[in-house]
PDB file of C-alpha atoms in Angstrom:
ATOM      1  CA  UNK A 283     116.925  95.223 102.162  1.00  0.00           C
ATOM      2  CA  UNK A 284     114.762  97.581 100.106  1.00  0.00           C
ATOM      3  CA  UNK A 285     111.391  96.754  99.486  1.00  0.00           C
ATOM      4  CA  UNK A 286     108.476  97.685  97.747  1.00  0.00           C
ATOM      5  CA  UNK A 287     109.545 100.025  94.476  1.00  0.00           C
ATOM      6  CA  UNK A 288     107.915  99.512  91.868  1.00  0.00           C
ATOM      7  CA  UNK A 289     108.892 100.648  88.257  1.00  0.00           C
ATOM      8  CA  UNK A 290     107.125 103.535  87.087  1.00  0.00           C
ATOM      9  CA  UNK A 291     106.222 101.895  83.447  1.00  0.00           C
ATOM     10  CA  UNK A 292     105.212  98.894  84.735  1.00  0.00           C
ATOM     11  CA  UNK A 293     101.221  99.268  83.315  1.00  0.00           C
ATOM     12  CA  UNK A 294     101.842  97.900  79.965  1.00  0.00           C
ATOM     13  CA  UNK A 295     100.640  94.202  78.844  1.00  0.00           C
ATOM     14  CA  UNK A 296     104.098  93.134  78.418  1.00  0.00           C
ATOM     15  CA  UNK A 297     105.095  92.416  81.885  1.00  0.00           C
ATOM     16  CA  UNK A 298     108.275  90.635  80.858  1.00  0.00           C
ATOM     17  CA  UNK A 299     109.334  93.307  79.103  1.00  0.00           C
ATOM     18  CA  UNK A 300     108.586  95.975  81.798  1.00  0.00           C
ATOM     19  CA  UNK A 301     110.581  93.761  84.020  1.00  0.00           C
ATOM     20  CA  UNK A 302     113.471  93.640  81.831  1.00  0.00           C
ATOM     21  CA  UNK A 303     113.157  97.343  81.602  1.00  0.00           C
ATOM     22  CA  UNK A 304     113.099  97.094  85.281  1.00  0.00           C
ATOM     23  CA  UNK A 305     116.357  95.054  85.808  1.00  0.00           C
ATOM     24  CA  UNK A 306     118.660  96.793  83.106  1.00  0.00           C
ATOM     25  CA  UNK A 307     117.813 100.286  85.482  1.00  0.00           C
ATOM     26  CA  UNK A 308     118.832  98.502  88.498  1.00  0.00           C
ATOM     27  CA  UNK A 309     121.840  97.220  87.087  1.00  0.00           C
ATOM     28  CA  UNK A 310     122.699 100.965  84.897  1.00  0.00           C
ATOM     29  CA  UNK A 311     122.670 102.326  87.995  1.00  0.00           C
ATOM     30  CA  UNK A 312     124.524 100.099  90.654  1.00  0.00           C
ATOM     31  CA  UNK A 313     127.315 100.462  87.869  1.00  0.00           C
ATOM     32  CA  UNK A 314     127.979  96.846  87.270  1.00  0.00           C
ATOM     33  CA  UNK A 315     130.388  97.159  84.221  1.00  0.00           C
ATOM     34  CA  UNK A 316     130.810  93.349  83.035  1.00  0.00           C
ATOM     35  CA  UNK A 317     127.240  91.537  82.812  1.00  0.00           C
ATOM     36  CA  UNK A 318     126.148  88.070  82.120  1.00  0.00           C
ATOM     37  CA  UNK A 319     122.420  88.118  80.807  1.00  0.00           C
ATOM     38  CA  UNK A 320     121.127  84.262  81.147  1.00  0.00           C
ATOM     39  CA  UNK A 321     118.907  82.945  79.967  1.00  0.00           C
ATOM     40  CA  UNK A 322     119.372  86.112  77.641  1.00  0.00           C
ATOM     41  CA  UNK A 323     115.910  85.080  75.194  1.00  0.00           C
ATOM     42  CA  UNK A 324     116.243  86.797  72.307  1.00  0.00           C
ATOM     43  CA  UNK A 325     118.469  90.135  73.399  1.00  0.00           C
ATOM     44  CA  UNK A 326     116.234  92.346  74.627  1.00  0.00           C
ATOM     45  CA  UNK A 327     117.723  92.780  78.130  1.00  0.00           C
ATOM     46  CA  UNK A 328     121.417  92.665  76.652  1.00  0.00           C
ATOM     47  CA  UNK A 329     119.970  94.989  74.463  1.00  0.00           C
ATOM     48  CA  UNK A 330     119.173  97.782  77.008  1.00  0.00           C
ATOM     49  CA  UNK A 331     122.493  97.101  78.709  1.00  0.00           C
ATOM     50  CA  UNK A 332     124.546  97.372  75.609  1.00  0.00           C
ATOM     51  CA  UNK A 333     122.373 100.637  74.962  1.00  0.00           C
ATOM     52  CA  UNK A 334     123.870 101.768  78.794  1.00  0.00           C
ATOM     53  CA  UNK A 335     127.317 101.441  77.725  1.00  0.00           C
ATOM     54  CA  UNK A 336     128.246  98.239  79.344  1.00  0.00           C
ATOM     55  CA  UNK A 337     130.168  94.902  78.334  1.00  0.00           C
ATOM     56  CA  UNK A 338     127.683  92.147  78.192  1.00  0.00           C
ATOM     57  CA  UNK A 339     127.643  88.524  78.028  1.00  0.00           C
ATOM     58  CA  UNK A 340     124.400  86.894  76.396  1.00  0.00           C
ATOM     59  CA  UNK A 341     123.906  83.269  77.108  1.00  0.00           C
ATOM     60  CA  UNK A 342     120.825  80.832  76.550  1.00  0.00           C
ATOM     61  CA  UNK A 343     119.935  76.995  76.202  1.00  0.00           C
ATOM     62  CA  UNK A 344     118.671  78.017  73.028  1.00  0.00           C
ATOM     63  CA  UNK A 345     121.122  80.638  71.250  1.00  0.00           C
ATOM     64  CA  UNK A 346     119.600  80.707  68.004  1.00  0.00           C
ATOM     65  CA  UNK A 347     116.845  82.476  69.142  1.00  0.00           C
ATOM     66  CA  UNK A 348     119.023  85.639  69.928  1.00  0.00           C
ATOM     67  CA  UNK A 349     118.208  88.885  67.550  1.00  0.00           C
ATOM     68  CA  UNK A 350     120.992  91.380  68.495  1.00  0.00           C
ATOM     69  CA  UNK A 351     122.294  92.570  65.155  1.00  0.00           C
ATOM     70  CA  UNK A 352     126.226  91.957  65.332  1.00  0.00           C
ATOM     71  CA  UNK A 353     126.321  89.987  68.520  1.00  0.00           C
ATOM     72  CA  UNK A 354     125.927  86.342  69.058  1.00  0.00           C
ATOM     73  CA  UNK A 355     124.645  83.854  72.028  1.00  0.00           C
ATOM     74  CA  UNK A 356     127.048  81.302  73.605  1.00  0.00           C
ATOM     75  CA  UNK A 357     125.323  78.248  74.500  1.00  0.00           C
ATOM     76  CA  UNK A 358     124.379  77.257  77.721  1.00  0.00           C
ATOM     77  CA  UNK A 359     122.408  74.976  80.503  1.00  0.00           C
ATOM     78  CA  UNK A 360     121.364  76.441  83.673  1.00  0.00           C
ATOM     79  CA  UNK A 361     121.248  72.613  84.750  1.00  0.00           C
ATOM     80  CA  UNK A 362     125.204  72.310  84.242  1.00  0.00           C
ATOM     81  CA  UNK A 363     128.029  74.111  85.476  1.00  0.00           C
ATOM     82  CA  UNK A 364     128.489  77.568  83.356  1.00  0.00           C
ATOM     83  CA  UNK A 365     131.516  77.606  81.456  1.00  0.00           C
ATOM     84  CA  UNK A 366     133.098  80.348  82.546  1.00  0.00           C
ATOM     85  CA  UNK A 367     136.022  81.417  84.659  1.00  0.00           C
ATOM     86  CA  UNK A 368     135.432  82.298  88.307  1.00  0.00           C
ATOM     87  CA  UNK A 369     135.135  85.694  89.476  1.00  0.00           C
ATOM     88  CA  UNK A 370     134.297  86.700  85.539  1.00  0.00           C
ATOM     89  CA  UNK A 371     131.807  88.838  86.319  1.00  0.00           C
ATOM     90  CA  UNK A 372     130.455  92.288  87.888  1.00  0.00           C
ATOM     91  CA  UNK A 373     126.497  90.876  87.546  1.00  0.00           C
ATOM     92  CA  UNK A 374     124.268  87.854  86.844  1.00  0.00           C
ATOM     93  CA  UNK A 375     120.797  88.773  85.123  1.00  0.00           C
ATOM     94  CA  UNK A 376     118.180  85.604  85.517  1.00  0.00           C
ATOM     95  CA  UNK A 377     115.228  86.853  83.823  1.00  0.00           C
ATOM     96  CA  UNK A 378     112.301  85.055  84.122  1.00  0.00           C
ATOM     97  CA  UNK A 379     114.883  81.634  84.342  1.00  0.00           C
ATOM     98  CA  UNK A 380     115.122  80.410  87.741  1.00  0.00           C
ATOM     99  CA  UNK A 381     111.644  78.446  87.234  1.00  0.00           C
ATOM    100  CA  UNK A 382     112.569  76.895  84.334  1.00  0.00           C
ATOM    101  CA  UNK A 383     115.437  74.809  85.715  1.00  0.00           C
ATOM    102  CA  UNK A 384     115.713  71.740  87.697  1.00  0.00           C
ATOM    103  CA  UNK A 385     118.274  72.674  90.576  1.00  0.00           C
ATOM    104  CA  UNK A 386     117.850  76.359  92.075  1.00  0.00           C
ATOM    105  CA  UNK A 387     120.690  75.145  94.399  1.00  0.00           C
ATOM    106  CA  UNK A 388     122.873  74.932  91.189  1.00  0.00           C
ATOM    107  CA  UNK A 389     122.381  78.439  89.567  1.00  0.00           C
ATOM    108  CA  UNK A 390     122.853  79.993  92.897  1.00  0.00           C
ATOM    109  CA  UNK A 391     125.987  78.157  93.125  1.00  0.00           C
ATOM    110  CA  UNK A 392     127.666  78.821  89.941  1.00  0.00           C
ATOM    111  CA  UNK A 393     126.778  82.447  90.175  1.00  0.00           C
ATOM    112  CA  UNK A 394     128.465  82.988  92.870  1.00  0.00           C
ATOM    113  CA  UNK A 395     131.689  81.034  91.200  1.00  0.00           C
ATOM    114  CA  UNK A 396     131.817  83.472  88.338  1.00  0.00           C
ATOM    115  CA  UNK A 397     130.893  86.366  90.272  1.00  0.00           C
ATOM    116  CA  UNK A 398     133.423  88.621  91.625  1.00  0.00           C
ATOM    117  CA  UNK A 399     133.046  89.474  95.696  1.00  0.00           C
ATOM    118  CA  UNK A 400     130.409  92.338  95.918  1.00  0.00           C
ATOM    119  CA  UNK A 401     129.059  91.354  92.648  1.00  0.00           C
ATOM    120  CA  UNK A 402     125.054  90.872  92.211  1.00  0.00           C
ATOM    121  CA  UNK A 403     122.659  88.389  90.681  1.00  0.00           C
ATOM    122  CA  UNK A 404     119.421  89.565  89.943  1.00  0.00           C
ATOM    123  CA  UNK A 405     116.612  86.937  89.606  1.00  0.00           C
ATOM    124  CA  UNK A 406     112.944  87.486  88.510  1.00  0.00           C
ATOM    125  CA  UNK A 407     110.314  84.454  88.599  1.00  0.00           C
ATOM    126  CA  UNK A 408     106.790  84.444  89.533  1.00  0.00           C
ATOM    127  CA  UNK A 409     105.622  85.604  92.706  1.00  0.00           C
ATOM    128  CA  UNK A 410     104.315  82.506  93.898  1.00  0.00           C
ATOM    129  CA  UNK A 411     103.329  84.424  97.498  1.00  0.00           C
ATOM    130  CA  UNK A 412     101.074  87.074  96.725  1.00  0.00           C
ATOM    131  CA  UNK A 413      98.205  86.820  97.973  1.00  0.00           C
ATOM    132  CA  UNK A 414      96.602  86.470  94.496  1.00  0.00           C
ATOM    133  CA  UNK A 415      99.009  83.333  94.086  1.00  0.00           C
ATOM    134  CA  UNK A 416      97.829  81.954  97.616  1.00  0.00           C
ATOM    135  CA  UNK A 417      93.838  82.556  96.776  1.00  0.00           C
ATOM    136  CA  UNK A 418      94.745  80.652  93.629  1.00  0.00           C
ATOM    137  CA  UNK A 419      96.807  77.931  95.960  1.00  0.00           C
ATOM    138  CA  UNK A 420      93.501  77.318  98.158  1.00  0.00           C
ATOM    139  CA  UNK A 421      90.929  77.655  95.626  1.00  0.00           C
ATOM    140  CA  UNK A 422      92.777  75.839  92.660  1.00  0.00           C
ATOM    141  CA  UNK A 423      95.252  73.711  94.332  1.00  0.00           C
ATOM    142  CA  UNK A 424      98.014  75.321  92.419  1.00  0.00           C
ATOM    143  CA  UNK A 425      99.831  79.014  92.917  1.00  0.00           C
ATOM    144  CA  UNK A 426      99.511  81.834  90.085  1.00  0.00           C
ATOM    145  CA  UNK A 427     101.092  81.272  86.844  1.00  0.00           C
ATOM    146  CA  UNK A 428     101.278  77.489  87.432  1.00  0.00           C
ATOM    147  CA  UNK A 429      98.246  76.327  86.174  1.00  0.00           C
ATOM    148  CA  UNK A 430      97.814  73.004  86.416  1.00  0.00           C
ATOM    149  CA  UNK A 431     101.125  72.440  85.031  1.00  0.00           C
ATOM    150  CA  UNK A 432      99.886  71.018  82.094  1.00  0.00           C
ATOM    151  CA  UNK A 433     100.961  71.604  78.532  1.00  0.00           C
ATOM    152  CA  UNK A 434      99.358  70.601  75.365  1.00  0.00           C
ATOM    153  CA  UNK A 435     100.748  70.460  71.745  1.00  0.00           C
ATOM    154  CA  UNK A 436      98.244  71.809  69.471  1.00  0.00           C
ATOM    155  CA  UNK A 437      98.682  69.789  66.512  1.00  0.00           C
ATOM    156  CA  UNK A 438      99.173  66.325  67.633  1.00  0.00           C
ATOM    157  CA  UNK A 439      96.513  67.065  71.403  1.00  0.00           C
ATOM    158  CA  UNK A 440      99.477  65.110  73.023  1.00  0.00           C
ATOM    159  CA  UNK A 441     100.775  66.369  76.374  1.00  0.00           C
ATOM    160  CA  UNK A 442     103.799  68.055  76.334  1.00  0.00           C
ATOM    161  CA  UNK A 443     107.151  69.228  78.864  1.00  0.00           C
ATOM    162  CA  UNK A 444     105.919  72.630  80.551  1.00  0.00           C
ATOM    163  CA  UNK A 445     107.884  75.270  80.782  1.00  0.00           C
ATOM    164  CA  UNK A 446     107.423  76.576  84.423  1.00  0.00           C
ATOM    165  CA  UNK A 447     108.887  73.024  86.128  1.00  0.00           C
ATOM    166  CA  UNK A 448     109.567  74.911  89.182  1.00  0.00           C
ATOM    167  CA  UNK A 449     107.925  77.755  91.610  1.00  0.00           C
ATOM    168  CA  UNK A 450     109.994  78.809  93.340  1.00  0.00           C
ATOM    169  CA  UNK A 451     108.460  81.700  96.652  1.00  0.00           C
ATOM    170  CA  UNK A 452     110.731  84.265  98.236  1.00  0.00           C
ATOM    171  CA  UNK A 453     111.579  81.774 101.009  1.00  0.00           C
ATOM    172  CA  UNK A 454     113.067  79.108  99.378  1.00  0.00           C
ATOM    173  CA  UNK A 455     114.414  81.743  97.060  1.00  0.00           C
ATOM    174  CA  UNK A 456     116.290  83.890 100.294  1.00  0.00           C
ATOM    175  CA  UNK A 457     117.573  80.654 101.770  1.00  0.00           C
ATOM    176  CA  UNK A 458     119.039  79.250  98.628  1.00  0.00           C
ATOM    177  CA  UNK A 459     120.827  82.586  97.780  1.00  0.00           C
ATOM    178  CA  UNK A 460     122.029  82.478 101.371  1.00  0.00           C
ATOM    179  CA  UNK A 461     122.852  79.085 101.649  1.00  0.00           C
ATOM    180  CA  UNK A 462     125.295  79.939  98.480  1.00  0.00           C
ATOM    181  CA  UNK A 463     126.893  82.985 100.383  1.00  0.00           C
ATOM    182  CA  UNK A 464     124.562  85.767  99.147  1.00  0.00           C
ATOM    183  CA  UNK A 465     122.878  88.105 101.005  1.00  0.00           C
ATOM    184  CA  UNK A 466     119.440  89.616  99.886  1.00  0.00           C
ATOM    185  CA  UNK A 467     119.518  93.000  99.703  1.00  0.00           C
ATOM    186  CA  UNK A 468     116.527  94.116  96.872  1.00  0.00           C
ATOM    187  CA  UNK A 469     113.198  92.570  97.223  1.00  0.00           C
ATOM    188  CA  UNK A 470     111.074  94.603  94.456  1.00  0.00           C
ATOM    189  CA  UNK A 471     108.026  93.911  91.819  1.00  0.00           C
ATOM    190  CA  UNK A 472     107.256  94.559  88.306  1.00  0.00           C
ATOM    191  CA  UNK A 473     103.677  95.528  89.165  1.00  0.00           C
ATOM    192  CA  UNK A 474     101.755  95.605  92.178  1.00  0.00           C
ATOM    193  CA  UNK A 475      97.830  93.768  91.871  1.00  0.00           C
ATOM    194  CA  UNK A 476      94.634  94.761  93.446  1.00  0.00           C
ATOM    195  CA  UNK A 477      96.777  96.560  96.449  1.00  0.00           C
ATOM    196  CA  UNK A 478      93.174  98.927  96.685  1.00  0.00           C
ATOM    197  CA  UNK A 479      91.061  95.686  97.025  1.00  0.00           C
ATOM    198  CA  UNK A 480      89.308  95.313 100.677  1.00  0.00           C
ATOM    199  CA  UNK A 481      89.679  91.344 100.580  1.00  0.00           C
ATOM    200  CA  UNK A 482      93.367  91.761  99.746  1.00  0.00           C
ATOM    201  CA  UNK A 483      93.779  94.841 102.723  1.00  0.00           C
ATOM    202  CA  UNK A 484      91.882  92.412 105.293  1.00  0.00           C
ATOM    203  CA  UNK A 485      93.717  89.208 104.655  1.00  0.00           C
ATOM    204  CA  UNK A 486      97.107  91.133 104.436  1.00  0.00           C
ATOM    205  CA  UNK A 487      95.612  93.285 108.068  1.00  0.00           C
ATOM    206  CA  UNK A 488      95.791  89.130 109.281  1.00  0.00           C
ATOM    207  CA  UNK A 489      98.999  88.251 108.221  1.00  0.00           C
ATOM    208  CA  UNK A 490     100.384  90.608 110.111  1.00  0.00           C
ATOM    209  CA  UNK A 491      99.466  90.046 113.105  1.00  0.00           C
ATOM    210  CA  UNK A 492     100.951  86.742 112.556  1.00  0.00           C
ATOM    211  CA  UNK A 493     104.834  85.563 113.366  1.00  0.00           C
ATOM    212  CA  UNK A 494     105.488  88.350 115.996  1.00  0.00           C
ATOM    213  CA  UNK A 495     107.056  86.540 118.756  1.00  0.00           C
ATOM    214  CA  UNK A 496     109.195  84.278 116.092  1.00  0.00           C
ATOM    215  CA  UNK A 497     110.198  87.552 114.509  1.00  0.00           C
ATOM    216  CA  UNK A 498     111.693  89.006 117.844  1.00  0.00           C
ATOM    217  CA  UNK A 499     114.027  85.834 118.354  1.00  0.00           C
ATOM    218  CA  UNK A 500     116.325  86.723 115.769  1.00  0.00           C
ATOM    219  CA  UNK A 501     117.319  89.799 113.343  1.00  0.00           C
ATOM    220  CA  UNK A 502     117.550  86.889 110.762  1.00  0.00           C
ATOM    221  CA  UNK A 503     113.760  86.204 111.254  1.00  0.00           C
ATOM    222  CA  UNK A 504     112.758  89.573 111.439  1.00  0.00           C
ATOM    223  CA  UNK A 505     114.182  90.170 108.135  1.00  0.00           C
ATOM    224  CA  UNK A 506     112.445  87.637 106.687  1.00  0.00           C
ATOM    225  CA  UNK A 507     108.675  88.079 108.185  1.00  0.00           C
ATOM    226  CA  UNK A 508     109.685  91.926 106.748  1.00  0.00           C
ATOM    227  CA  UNK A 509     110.070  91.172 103.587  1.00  0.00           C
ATOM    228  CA  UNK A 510     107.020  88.577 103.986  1.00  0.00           C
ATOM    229  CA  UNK A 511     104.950  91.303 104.677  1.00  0.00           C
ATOM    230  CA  UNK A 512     105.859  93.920 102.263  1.00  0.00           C
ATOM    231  CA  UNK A 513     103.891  95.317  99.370  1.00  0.00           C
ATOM    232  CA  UNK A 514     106.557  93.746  96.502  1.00  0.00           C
ATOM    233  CA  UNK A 515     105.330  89.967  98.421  1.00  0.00           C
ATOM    234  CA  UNK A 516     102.002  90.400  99.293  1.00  0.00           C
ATOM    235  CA  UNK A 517     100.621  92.289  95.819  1.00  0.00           C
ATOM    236  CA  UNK A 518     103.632  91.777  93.228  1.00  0.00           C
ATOM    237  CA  UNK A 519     102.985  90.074  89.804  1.00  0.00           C
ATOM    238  CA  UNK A 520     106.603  88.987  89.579  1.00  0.00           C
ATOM    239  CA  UNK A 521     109.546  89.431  92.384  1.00  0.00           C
ATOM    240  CA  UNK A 522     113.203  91.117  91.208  1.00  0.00           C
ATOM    241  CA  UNK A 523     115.104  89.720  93.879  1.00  0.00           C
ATOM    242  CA  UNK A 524     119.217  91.762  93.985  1.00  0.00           C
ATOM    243  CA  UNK A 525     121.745  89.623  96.377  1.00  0.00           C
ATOM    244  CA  UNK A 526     125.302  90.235  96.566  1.00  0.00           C
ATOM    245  CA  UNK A 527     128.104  87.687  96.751  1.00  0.00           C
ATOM    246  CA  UNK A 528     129.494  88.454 100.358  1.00  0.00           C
ATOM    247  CA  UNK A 529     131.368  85.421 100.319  1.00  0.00           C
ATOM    248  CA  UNK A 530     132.829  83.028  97.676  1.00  0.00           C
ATOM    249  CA  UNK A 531     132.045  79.144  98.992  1.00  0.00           C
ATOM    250  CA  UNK A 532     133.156  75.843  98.493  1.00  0.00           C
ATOM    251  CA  UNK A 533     131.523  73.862  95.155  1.00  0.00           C
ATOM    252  CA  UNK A 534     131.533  71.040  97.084  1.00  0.00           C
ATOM    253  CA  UNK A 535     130.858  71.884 100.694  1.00  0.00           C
ATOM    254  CA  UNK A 536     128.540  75.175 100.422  1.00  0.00           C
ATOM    255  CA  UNK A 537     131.508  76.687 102.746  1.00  0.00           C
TER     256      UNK A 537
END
């Protein structure tokens, strides 16, 4: 895996954005020529990637919000199966989507049915273990960017359906990908928080000195207490997670 890069514009406000920027350089430069950008918003990311000369496919629950001049949306619920062929594609892009859906298990599934072998999915979402995230976990009952998962509609004062349904930390995240015959191979940020702070240095100086002996039982678990204990994890705003399809599985089985 590589760890820890962190885009050199990322110091805007618009931390979406940056991390769109973020993915369509990752995905320019691995090469992928035939993209699938869901949930796609209103273009911006297909945008970029139509800007870097590649074939894109823009898809969203919610097409009519999509802005590209001369290009149109197809229709689409991360909750269903996609409709697409397998093996379609070179690359997935899930911006900012993965904690809007229902099933994880699902998405990871189907994008590795329309993938081709060696293709990648890229998936952003919240970086629910940060240590920012955790302070907020203990002190608020409730990680970063989840608060209290409540939503209310202005004009009528009623509560609403949230949009953030699901966090989703780079655990469950890594074992769902591999689980639907990924493997992990980016684990990055859009921005990197109070890295300088001394509260932040101490309690990341104690998680590492945590998980040792569990680490040396497998390379499996090393890997992961690794990527645990990198800068992207412990200080990152949002994760870009990259895995590539090493094996197509079963839609029934997970084999």
């Amino acid at each position: 895996m590589t760890f820890d890069h962190v885009h050199p514009d990322h110091h805007g406000p618009n931390t979406v954005h940056m991390t769109r920027l973020h993915v369509a350089k990752l995905i320019l430069d691995a090469g992928h020529r035939l993209v699938l950008d869901v949930p796609c918003g209103t273009g911006a990311l297909t945008q970029l990637l139509l800007a870097g000369g590649r074939e894109v496919v823009s898809a969203d629950l919610c097409p009519e919000g999509f802005v590209v001049p001369g290009r149109s949306a197809v229709r689409v619920n991360l909750n269903t199966v996609l409709p697409f062929e397998s093996e379609t594609f070179d690359a997935v892009a899930c911006v900012e989507g993965i904690e809007h859906i229902e099933n994880p298990h699902l998405l990871a599934r189907e994008a590795n049915r329309i993938l081709h072998k060696g293709g990648m999915l890229y998936v952003t979402t919240p970086n629910v273990l940060s240590i920012r995230s955790r302070l907020s976990y203990l002190l608020r009952g409730y990680p970063d960017q989840f608060h209290y998962m409540v939503e209310i509609d202005p004009a009528t004062g009623a509560e609403q359906p949230i949009a953030h349904i699901n966090p989703i930390g780079f655990l469950e995240l890594r074992y769902v990908l591999s689980r639907w015959g990924f493997r992990v191979d980016l684990v990055q940020a859009n921005r990197q928080l109070k890295k300088g702070s001394w509260l932040y240095q101490a309690i990341r100086w104690l998680l590492q000195t945590k998980g040792k002996r569990s680490a040396a039982t497998h390379p499996s678990v090393a890997s992961v207490r690794h990527a645990l204990l990198s800068d992207a994890v412990l200080f990152g705003e949002g994760l870009i997670i990259g895995a590539t399809k090493v094996v197509a599985v079963s839609q029934e089985s997970g084999k």
